[in-house]
Short mmCIF file of C-alpha atoms in Angstrom, two decimals:
data_model
loop_
_atom_site.label_atom_id
_atom_site.label_comp_id
_atom_site.label_asym_id
_atom_site.label_seq_id
_atom_site.Cartn_x
_atom_site.Cartn_y
_atom_site.Cartn_z
CA MET G 1 46.55 -86.10 -32.34
CA ILE G 2 44.93 -85.34 -29.01
CA SER G 3 48.07 -86.42 -27.12
CA MET G 4 49.93 -83.67 -28.97
CA LEU G 5 47.64 -81.03 -27.44
CA ASN G 6 49.63 -81.10 -24.20
CA GLU G 7 52.67 -79.93 -26.18
CA MET G 8 50.83 -76.96 -27.71
CA ILE G 9 51.48 -74.46 -24.92
CA GLU G 10 50.31 -71.46 -26.94
CA LEU G 11 46.94 -73.11 -27.65
CA ASN G 12 46.34 -74.01 -24.00
CA VAL G 13 47.45 -70.63 -22.67
CA GLY G 14 45.33 -68.88 -25.31
CA LEU G 15 42.21 -70.89 -24.41
CA LEU G 16 42.72 -70.29 -20.70
CA CYS G 17 43.27 -66.54 -21.21
CA PHE G 18 40.11 -66.44 -23.33
CA ALA G 19 38.26 -68.15 -20.46
CA ILE G 20 39.67 -65.57 -18.03
CA LEU G 21 38.39 -62.73 -20.23
CA ILE G 22 34.92 -64.30 -20.34
CA ASN G 23 34.90 -64.60 -16.54
CA ILE G 24 36.02 -60.99 -16.15
CA PHE G 25 33.21 -59.88 -18.48
CA LEU G 26 30.64 -61.86 -16.47
CA LEU G 27 32.10 -60.60 -13.22
CA GLY G 28 31.78 -56.99 -14.39
CA GLY G 29 28.14 -57.57 -15.26
CA ALA G 30 27.43 -59.15 -11.88
CA LEU G 31 29.23 -56.43 -9.91
CA THR G 32 27.28 -53.64 -11.63
CA ASP G 33 23.89 -55.36 -11.50
CA GLU G 34 21.35 -53.81 -9.12
CA GLY G 35 20.64 -57.30 -7.75
CA ARG G 36 24.27 -57.89 -6.78
CA ASN G 37 23.42 -57.85 -3.06
CA LYS G 38 21.22 -60.91 -3.36
CA PRO G 39 22.86 -63.83 -1.48
CA PHE G 40 23.02 -66.07 -4.57
CA MET G 41 24.61 -63.25 -6.59
CA GLN G 42 27.13 -62.59 -3.84
CA ASN G 43 28.15 -66.26 -3.92
CA PHE G 44 28.18 -66.24 -7.73
CA ILE G 45 30.60 -63.29 -7.66
CA ARG G 46 32.85 -65.22 -5.28
CA LEU G 47 32.57 -68.22 -7.60
CA MET G 48 33.81 -66.19 -10.57
CA PHE G 49 36.68 -64.69 -8.58
CA ALA G 50 37.74 -68.22 -7.56
CA ASN G 51 37.51 -69.43 -11.16
CA ILE G 52 39.56 -66.49 -12.47
CA PHE G 53 42.35 -67.17 -9.97
CA MET G 54 42.21 -70.90 -10.70
CA LEU G 55 42.57 -70.20 -14.44
CA THR G 56 45.45 -67.82 -13.72
CA GLY G 57 47.18 -70.61 -11.79
CA GLU G 58 46.65 -72.96 -14.74
CA VAL G 59 48.25 -70.42 -17.08
CA LEU G 60 51.29 -70.26 -14.78
CA ILE G 61 51.54 -74.05 -14.78
CA TRP G 62 51.48 -74.21 -18.60
CA LEU G 63 54.14 -71.51 -18.86
CA THR G 64 56.52 -72.98 -16.27
CA ASP G 65 56.04 -76.77 -16.35
CA GLY G 66 59.24 -78.45 -17.58
CA VAL G 67 61.38 -75.33 -17.11
CA PRO G 68 63.94 -76.04 -14.31
CA GLY G 69 64.57 -72.37 -13.56
CA ARG G 70 60.88 -71.67 -12.91
CA VAL G 71 60.10 -74.21 -10.23
CA VAL G 72 59.01 -71.54 -7.74
CA LEU G 73 56.54 -70.11 -10.26
CA LEU G 74 55.36 -73.62 -11.07
CA LYS G 75 54.65 -74.32 -7.40
CA THR G 76 52.94 -70.93 -7.06
CA GLY G 77 50.76 -71.72 -10.06
CA PHE G 78 49.80 -75.09 -8.65
CA VAL G 79 48.96 -73.69 -5.20
CA LEU G 80 46.83 -71.01 -6.86
CA SER G 81 45.13 -73.48 -9.21
CA CYS G 82 44.53 -76.13 -6.56
CA GLY G 83 43.48 -73.79 -3.77
CA CYS G 84 41.06 -71.78 -5.91
CA GLY G 85 40.08 -74.91 -7.84
CA TYR G 86 38.55 -76.29 -4.65
CA LEU G 87 37.04 -72.90 -3.84
CA VAL G 88 35.01 -73.21 -7.05
CA PRO G 89 32.79 -76.13 -5.91
CA ILE G 90 32.55 -74.56 -2.43
CA CYS G 91 31.28 -71.27 -3.86
CA PHE G 92 28.94 -73.13 -6.21
CA ALA G 93 27.49 -75.10 -3.30
CA TYR G 94 26.70 -71.92 -1.36
CA CYS G 95 25.45 -70.27 -4.56
CA LEU G 96 23.14 -73.24 -5.20
CA VAL G 97 21.73 -73.31 -1.67
CA SER G 98 21.21 -69.53 -1.52
CA PHE G 99 19.44 -69.67 -4.90
CA LEU G 100 17.15 -72.44 -3.65
CA ARG G 101 16.45 -70.46 -0.48
CA GLU G 102 14.87 -67.76 -2.64
CA LYS G 103 12.10 -70.25 -3.28
CA LYS G 104 12.15 -72.65 -0.32
CA LYS G 105 13.61 -72.98 3.17
CA VAL G 106 16.72 -75.10 2.58
CA SER G 107 19.41 -76.10 5.07
CA TRP G 108 23.02 -74.99 4.64
CA LYS G 109 24.29 -78.47 5.63
CA PHE G 110 25.01 -79.48 2.02
CA ALA G 111 27.16 -76.40 1.39
CA HIS G 112 28.95 -76.79 4.72
CA ALA G 113 29.74 -80.46 3.95
CA ILE G 114 31.13 -79.58 0.51
CA ALA G 115 33.21 -76.80 2.05
CA VAL G 116 34.80 -79.07 4.67
CA SER G 117 35.50 -81.89 2.18
CA CYS G 118 37.04 -79.57 -0.42
CA ALA G 119 39.10 -77.74 2.20
CA VAL G 120 40.64 -81.01 3.41
CA SER G 121 41.39 -82.14 -0.16
CA ALA G 122 42.92 -78.76 -1.02
CA VAL G 123 45.24 -78.93 2.00
CA LEU G 124 46.38 -82.45 1.08
CA ASN G 125 47.05 -81.41 -2.53
CA ILE G 126 48.97 -78.29 -1.56
CA MET G 127 51.03 -80.22 1.00
CA SER G 128 51.96 -82.68 -1.73
CA VAL G 129 53.85 -79.90 -3.50
CA TYR G 130 56.38 -80.25 -0.70
CA ASN G 131 56.10 -83.89 0.47
CA GLY G 132 55.50 -85.61 -2.89
CA THR G 133 52.60 -87.79 -1.68
CA LEU G 134 50.33 -87.26 -4.69
CA PHE G 135 52.88 -85.87 -7.17
CA TYR G 136 56.35 -84.42 -7.25
CA ILE G 137 58.47 -82.11 -9.37
CA ASP G 138 61.41 -83.90 -10.97
CA ALA G 139 64.84 -82.55 -11.85
CA THR G 140 63.58 -81.12 -15.15
CA GLY G 141 60.93 -79.04 -13.34
CA THR G 142 58.08 -81.24 -14.56
CA PHE G 143 55.07 -82.45 -12.60
CA THR G 144 54.98 -86.20 -12.19
CA TYR G 145 51.91 -87.83 -10.68
CA THR G 146 52.13 -90.77 -8.28
CA ASP G 147 49.73 -93.72 -8.22
CA LEU G 148 47.91 -92.12 -5.27
CA TYR G 149 46.78 -89.21 -7.45
CA MET G 150 43.89 -91.37 -8.61
CA ILE G 151 42.33 -90.63 -5.20
CA VAL G 152 42.09 -86.95 -6.17
CA ASN G 153 40.21 -87.84 -9.37
CA LEU G 154 37.83 -90.09 -7.43
CA PHE G 155 37.19 -87.29 -4.94
CA ASP G 156 36.48 -84.82 -7.75
CA LEU G 157 34.02 -87.33 -9.24
CA SER G 158 32.28 -87.77 -5.89
CA ILE G 159 31.84 -83.99 -5.55
CA ILE G 160 30.37 -83.75 -9.06
CA PHE G 161 27.90 -86.60 -8.50
CA THR G 162 26.92 -85.15 -5.11
CA GLN G 163 26.11 -81.84 -6.81
CA ILE G 164 24.03 -83.60 -9.48
CA ILE G 165 22.04 -85.57 -6.89
CA TYR G 166 21.42 -82.43 -4.82
CA VAL G 167 20.12 -80.44 -7.80
CA LEU G 168 17.85 -83.32 -8.84
CA LYS G 169 16.55 -83.55 -5.29
CA TYR G 170 15.09 -80.03 -5.60
CA ARG G 171 14.04 -80.23 -9.26
CA LYS G 172 10.40 -79.69 -8.26
CA THR G 173 11.35 -76.42 -6.58
CA LEU G 174 13.18 -75.26 -9.71
CA THR G 175 11.93 -74.80 -13.26
CA ARG G 176 13.05 -77.29 -15.91
CA ARG G 177 15.33 -74.65 -17.37
CA GLY G 178 16.78 -73.83 -13.95
CA THR G 179 17.39 -77.50 -13.17
CA PHE G 180 19.15 -78.07 -16.49
CA ILE G 181 21.39 -75.00 -16.15
CA LEU G 182 22.39 -75.85 -12.58
CA LEU G 183 23.20 -79.39 -13.72
CA THR G 184 25.53 -78.04 -16.42
CA PHE G 185 27.96 -76.90 -13.74
CA SER G 186 28.52 -80.58 -12.92
CA ILE G 187 27.76 -82.27 -16.25
CA PHE G 188 30.02 -80.12 -18.46
CA PRO G 189 33.18 -80.73 -16.36
CA LEU G 190 32.17 -84.40 -16.01
CA ALA G 191 31.93 -84.76 -19.79
CA ALA G 192 35.36 -83.13 -20.14
CA MET G 193 37.10 -85.34 -17.56
CA PRO G 194 37.85 -88.26 -19.95
CA LEU G 195 39.89 -85.84 -22.07
CA GLN G 196 42.22 -85.32 -19.11
CA LEU G 197 43.74 -88.72 -19.91
CA PHE G 198 45.27 -87.04 -22.96
CA TRP G 199 44.89 -83.28 -22.47
CA ASP G 200 45.40 -82.29 -18.84
CA THR G 201 42.93 -79.75 -17.35
CA THR G 202 42.21 -77.23 -20.13
CA PRO G 203 38.97 -78.90 -21.35
CA LYS G 204 37.63 -79.07 -17.78
CA CYS G 205 38.45 -75.39 -17.22
CA MET G 206 36.71 -74.40 -20.44
CA ALA G 207 33.69 -76.54 -19.51
CA THR G 208 33.42 -74.81 -16.13
CA THR G 209 33.54 -71.40 -17.82
CA MET G 210 30.78 -72.43 -20.24
CA SER G 211 28.60 -73.47 -17.31
CA LEU G 212 29.23 -70.11 -15.61
CA ILE G 213 27.83 -68.35 -18.68
CA ALA G 214 24.66 -70.45 -18.36
CA LEU G 215 24.48 -69.74 -14.61
CA TYR G 216 24.82 -66.01 -15.22
CA MET G 217 21.90 -66.12 -17.66
CA LEU G 218 19.82 -68.10 -15.15
CA PHE G 219 20.50 -65.67 -12.33
CA GLN G 220 19.83 -62.64 -14.53
CA GLY G 221 16.47 -64.17 -15.43
CA GLU G 222 15.68 -64.72 -11.75
CA LEU G 223 16.64 -61.15 -10.87
CA THR G 224 14.46 -59.83 -13.71
CA ARG G 225 11.53 -61.93 -12.46
CA GLN G 226 11.98 -60.72 -8.88
CA LEU G 227 12.24 -57.11 -10.05
CA ALA G 228 8.99 -57.46 -12.02
CA GLU G 229 7.25 -58.97 -8.99
CA LYS G 230 8.59 -56.21 -6.77
CA LYS G 231 7.30 -53.53 -9.14
CA LYS G 232 3.92 -55.24 -9.25
CA GLU G 233 3.88 -55.46 -5.46
CA LEU G 234 4.83 -51.79 -5.12
CA ALA G 235 2.12 -50.80 -7.57
CA GLU G 236 -0.45 -52.78 -5.58
CA LYS G 237 0.79 -51.23 -2.34
CA GLU G 238 0.50 -47.75 -3.87
CA ARG G 239 -3.06 -48.54 -4.92
CA GLN G 240 -3.92 -49.75 -1.44
CA LEU G 241 -2.30 -46.69 0.13
CA GLY G 242 -4.32 -44.46 -2.18
CA GLU G 243 -7.53 -46.20 -1.19
CA SER G 244 -6.47 -46.01 2.46
CA ARG G 245 -5.85 -42.25 2.27
CA ILE G 246 -9.23 -41.63 0.68
CA ALA G 247 -10.99 -43.91 3.18
CA THR G 248 -9.24 -42.16 6.05
CA MET G 249 -10.17 -38.73 4.74
CA ILE G 250 -13.80 -39.74 4.24
CA SER G 251 -13.95 -41.30 7.71
CA GLN G 252 -12.88 -37.96 9.21
CA ILE G 253 -15.67 -35.99 7.51
CA GLN G 254 -18.71 -37.89 8.67
CA PRO G 255 -22.02 -36.04 8.13
CA HIS G 256 -22.87 -36.03 11.84
CA PHE G 257 -19.64 -34.18 12.65
CA ILE G 258 -20.32 -31.58 9.94
CA TYR G 259 -23.96 -31.14 11.03
CA ASN G 260 -23.02 -30.84 14.70
CA THR G 261 -20.26 -28.33 13.97
CA LEU G 262 -22.52 -26.22 11.75
CA GLY G 263 -25.22 -26.35 14.43
CA THR G 264 -22.73 -25.07 16.99
CA ILE G 265 -21.65 -22.29 14.62
CA GLU G 266 -25.30 -21.30 14.07
CA GLN G 267 -25.92 -21.06 17.81
CA LEU G 268 -22.73 -19.08 18.45
CA CYS G 269 -23.57 -16.64 15.67
CA LEU G 270 -26.58 -15.57 17.70
CA GLU G 271 -24.92 -15.61 21.12
CA GLN G 272 -21.15 -15.21 20.68
CA PRO G 273 -20.26 -13.96 17.17
CA GLU G 274 -16.51 -13.78 17.88
CA ARG G 275 -16.36 -17.42 18.97
CA ALA G 276 -18.47 -18.33 15.95
CA SER G 277 -15.95 -16.60 13.69
CA LYS G 278 -13.04 -18.51 15.27
CA LEU G 279 -14.94 -21.80 14.98
CA VAL G 280 -15.62 -21.16 11.27
CA HIS G 281 -11.89 -20.47 10.83
CA ASP G 282 -10.89 -23.70 12.61
CA PHE G 283 -13.51 -25.70 10.74
CA SER G 284 -12.35 -24.40 7.32
CA LEU G 285 -8.71 -25.20 8.17
CA TYR G 286 -9.74 -28.64 9.39
CA LEU G 287 -11.59 -29.39 6.12
CA ARG G 288 -8.70 -28.02 4.07
CA GLY G 289 -6.28 -30.26 5.96
CA ASN G 290 -8.38 -33.33 5.16
CA PHE G 291 -8.93 -32.55 1.49
CA SER G 292 -5.31 -31.54 0.85
CA GLN G 293 -4.07 -34.98 1.97
CA ILE G 294 -6.19 -37.08 -0.41
CA ASP G 295 -3.35 -37.43 -2.95
CA ASN G 296 -0.45 -36.98 -0.54
CA ALA G 297 1.73 -40.09 -0.79
CA ALA G 298 4.66 -38.51 1.06
CA LEU G 299 5.39 -38.29 4.76
CA ILE G 300 4.77 -34.94 6.45
CA GLY G 301 6.36 -33.25 9.45
CA ILE G 302 4.90 -33.94 12.88
CA SER G 303 4.39 -30.16 13.35
CA ARG G 304 2.11 -30.03 10.32
CA GLU G 305 0.15 -33.06 11.49
CA LEU G 306 -0.25 -31.59 14.98
CA GLU G 307 -1.48 -28.31 13.47
CA HIS G 308 -4.32 -30.27 11.88
CA VAL G 309 -5.00 -31.96 15.23
CA ARG G 310 -5.18 -28.55 16.96
CA HIS G 311 -7.85 -27.33 14.53
CA TYR G 312 -9.90 -30.43 15.29
CA ALA G 313 -9.27 -30.07 19.04
CA ASP G 314 -10.40 -26.41 18.99
CA ILE G 315 -13.65 -27.42 17.29
CA GLU G 316 -14.38 -30.13 19.85
CA GLN G 317 -13.47 -27.96 22.82
CA THR G 318 -15.80 -25.26 21.52
CA ARG G 319 -18.60 -27.79 21.34
CA PHE G 320 -17.70 -29.37 24.71
CA PRO G 321 -16.05 -26.75 26.94
CA ASP G 322 -15.74 -29.12 29.92
CA MET G 323 -13.48 -31.46 27.93
CA THR G 324 -9.67 -31.00 28.08
CA ILE G 325 -7.23 -31.70 25.25
CA ARG G 326 -3.59 -31.30 26.23
CA PHE G 327 -0.39 -31.31 24.16
CA ASP G 328 2.82 -32.55 25.78
CA LEU G 329 5.44 -32.19 23.04
CA HIS G 330 9.06 -33.28 23.50
CA SER G 331 9.98 -34.09 19.90
CA SER G 332 9.04 -32.16 16.76
CA GLU G 333 11.61 -33.16 14.13
CA PHE G 334 10.30 -36.32 12.49
CA LEU G 335 8.00 -37.43 9.69
CA LEU G 336 4.89 -39.61 9.59
CA PRO G 337 1.91 -40.27 7.28
CA ALA G 338 -0.71 -37.53 7.12
CA LEU G 339 -4.05 -37.95 8.96
CA THR G 340 -2.51 -40.36 11.44
CA ILE G 341 -2.96 -38.70 14.84
CA GLN G 342 -6.28 -36.87 14.41
CA PRO G 343 -8.32 -40.08 13.91
CA LEU G 344 -6.87 -41.42 17.16
CA VAL G 345 -7.84 -38.22 18.99
CA GLU G 346 -11.34 -38.44 17.54
CA ASN G 347 -11.66 -42.05 18.70
CA ALA G 348 -10.50 -41.05 22.17
CA ILE G 349 -13.20 -38.35 22.36
CA LYS G 350 -16.00 -40.23 20.65
CA HIS G 351 -15.53 -43.67 22.25
CA GLY G 352 -13.81 -42.67 25.48
CA LEU G 353 -14.81 -39.30 26.85
CA MET G 354 -18.34 -38.96 25.40
CA LYS G 355 -19.51 -41.91 27.49
CA LEU G 356 -18.39 -40.32 30.76
CA GLU G 357 -20.84 -38.46 32.97
CA SER G 358 -18.36 -35.58 33.15
CA ARG G 359 -15.89 -34.87 30.35
CA GLY G 360 -12.34 -36.12 30.80
CA THR G 361 -8.93 -35.42 29.26
CA VAL G 362 -7.09 -36.43 26.12
CA THR G 363 -3.31 -36.00 26.11
CA ILE G 364 -1.28 -35.97 22.90
CA ARG G 365 2.39 -36.56 23.67
CA THR G 366 5.46 -36.74 21.42
CA PHE G 367 8.81 -38.11 22.57
CA GLU G 368 11.68 -40.23 21.36
CA THR G 369 13.73 -43.22 22.48
CA ASP G 370 17.14 -44.38 21.26
CA GLY G 371 15.63 -46.06 18.22
CA HIS G 372 12.15 -44.58 17.73
CA TYR G 373 10.08 -41.44 17.47
CA CYS G 374 6.85 -41.89 19.40
CA VAL G 375 3.40 -40.32 19.57
CA SER G 376 0.89 -41.31 22.23
CA VAL G 377 -2.79 -40.41 22.49
CA VAL G 378 -4.04 -41.12 26.01
CA ASP G 379 -7.55 -40.64 27.34
CA ASP G 380 -9.06 -41.26 30.78
CA GLY G 381 -12.38 -42.35 29.31
CA VAL G 382 -14.42 -45.51 29.76
CA GLY G 383 -11.99 -47.81 27.93
CA PHE G 384 -13.00 -51.04 26.23
CA ASP G 385 -12.26 -54.74 25.94
CA GLN G 386 -9.42 -55.10 23.42
CA SER G 387 -10.89 -58.30 22.00
CA VAL G 388 -13.25 -56.12 19.93
CA LEU G 389 -10.26 -55.01 17.85
CA ARG G 390 -9.84 -58.51 16.41
CA ASP G 391 -12.63 -57.85 13.94
CA GLU G 392 -10.87 -55.44 11.58
CA THR G 393 -13.96 -55.08 9.38
CA LYS G 394 -15.51 -52.98 12.17
CA HIS G 395 -12.38 -50.89 12.74
CA ILE G 396 -11.40 -49.75 9.26
CA GLY G 397 -9.89 -46.50 10.53
CA ILE G 398 -7.44 -48.29 12.83
CA ARG G 399 -6.57 -50.78 10.08
CA ASN G 400 -5.89 -47.95 7.61
CA ILE G 401 -3.63 -46.12 10.05
CA ARG G 402 -1.66 -49.29 10.77
CA GLY G 403 -1.34 -50.09 7.07
CA ARG G 404 -0.09 -46.63 6.12
CA LEU G 405 2.36 -46.51 9.03
CA GLU G 406 3.85 -49.88 8.10
CA ALA G 407 3.99 -49.21 4.35
CA MET G 408 5.27 -45.63 4.44
CA CYS G 409 7.74 -45.58 7.34
CA ASN G 410 7.83 -49.09 8.83
CA GLY G 411 5.96 -47.73 11.83
CA THR G 412 3.61 -49.49 14.24
CA LEU G 413 0.43 -48.64 16.11
CA MET G 414 -0.31 -50.31 19.43
CA ILE G 415 -3.54 -49.82 21.37
CA ASP G 416 -3.86 -50.66 25.05
CA SER G 417 -7.22 -50.36 26.81
CA ALA G 418 -9.29 -51.85 29.59
CA PRO G 419 -12.87 -51.12 30.73
CA GLY G 420 -12.87 -48.25 33.23
CA LYS G 421 -9.18 -47.47 32.78
CA GLY G 422 -9.04 -45.41 29.62
CA THR G 423 -7.15 -46.05 26.38
CA THR G 424 -3.61 -45.47 25.13
CA ALA G 425 -2.72 -45.44 21.42
CA LEU G 426 1.05 -45.49 20.76
CA ILE G 427 2.71 -44.83 17.38
CA ARG G 428 6.37 -45.86 17.04
CA ILE G 429 8.46 -44.88 13.99
CA PRO G 430 12.01 -46.30 13.58
CA LYS G 431 14.52 -43.48 13.29
CA GLU G 432 16.55 -45.10 10.52
CA ASP G 433 13.42 -45.62 8.37
CA GLU G 434 12.08 -42.13 8.98
CA ASP G 435 15.40 -40.60 8.01
CA LYS G 436 15.50 -42.28 4.60
#
């Protein structure tokens, strides 16, 4: 009964067309999935394309085999089936390795070896369409296999067993479910191969399609898991950013700064009422700027940030008239996290200039390079040994600024200092990240 299946062209073409429809359905799902840019999904998409074209070639073979007037279509079908048939294990090999690389650093050597081996076998098979080494087309337009064709079957078996061994090698990296599903891509076609003694390639094609359904489910599960982890990571990062903003705000409103500023205002009220009025104005705007940024999770314009810095600078220059704070602005059209520059200016004054016998200068400069927007805060104060920065528990402000820059705009903060030579703090924000 099984031997009669090769004569039932409608059945074989119907099964293969059904398999094509299943592959198209899976392909549509993969192409519209938000995780389609993952390397293993990219290779899975290529795998399904290869399988669809291979199945199409098989359909052509069933429709034209034994029909003398359709030899050209028969050869076309075989070239399509054979060429894409060997692309299937190649794409699976790269899909397998890229999936493993999501969990562990794995070499591409296995995939490269499969690709070279399958490419050589595909060339030999396609050449046989014209030289008759492995098979030939007789006068009736029918494929006839030679004794050498057994080599092709042995090669296919070696590829399948190599895939099985490779998956088992990394079973500890995978879950039990993942290991089983990846094995189905080899085991299902292997189980169907004995039927080829009576029923050509249709069972093997259907087995491959069944394994692709299982692979699609596995990869969807992995994408769902990664998405859940990403959401959890983003939520944790938002929490940390919130804590960082509050800590930064609190660090800028230390009691000694408030007391000192109020003391200066009190003295000026008696001696210079107009300057006292301006200082109260600057101080109120400074406090408003700090409080308004507690819940601000968005980037702000550099002009707005510098306005806050100016209010702080005016307060300090009122308290210490012999100190100089300069602004050298060459770029004013970019975004950065709020309360980023003012803490650096405060550090420059508090730890740099205050320890000098005569007050020095702090320069705030904005500029841009080909790839970055930059802000530098430079002082000519006493400087310090940079080794003290290694203990982040004592430099929470710097750590918070770095964390917010990295998380919110992929920016960096570098500090360069040496005893007696002053300090330079440099913020660099990538243009492509800032523009997003």
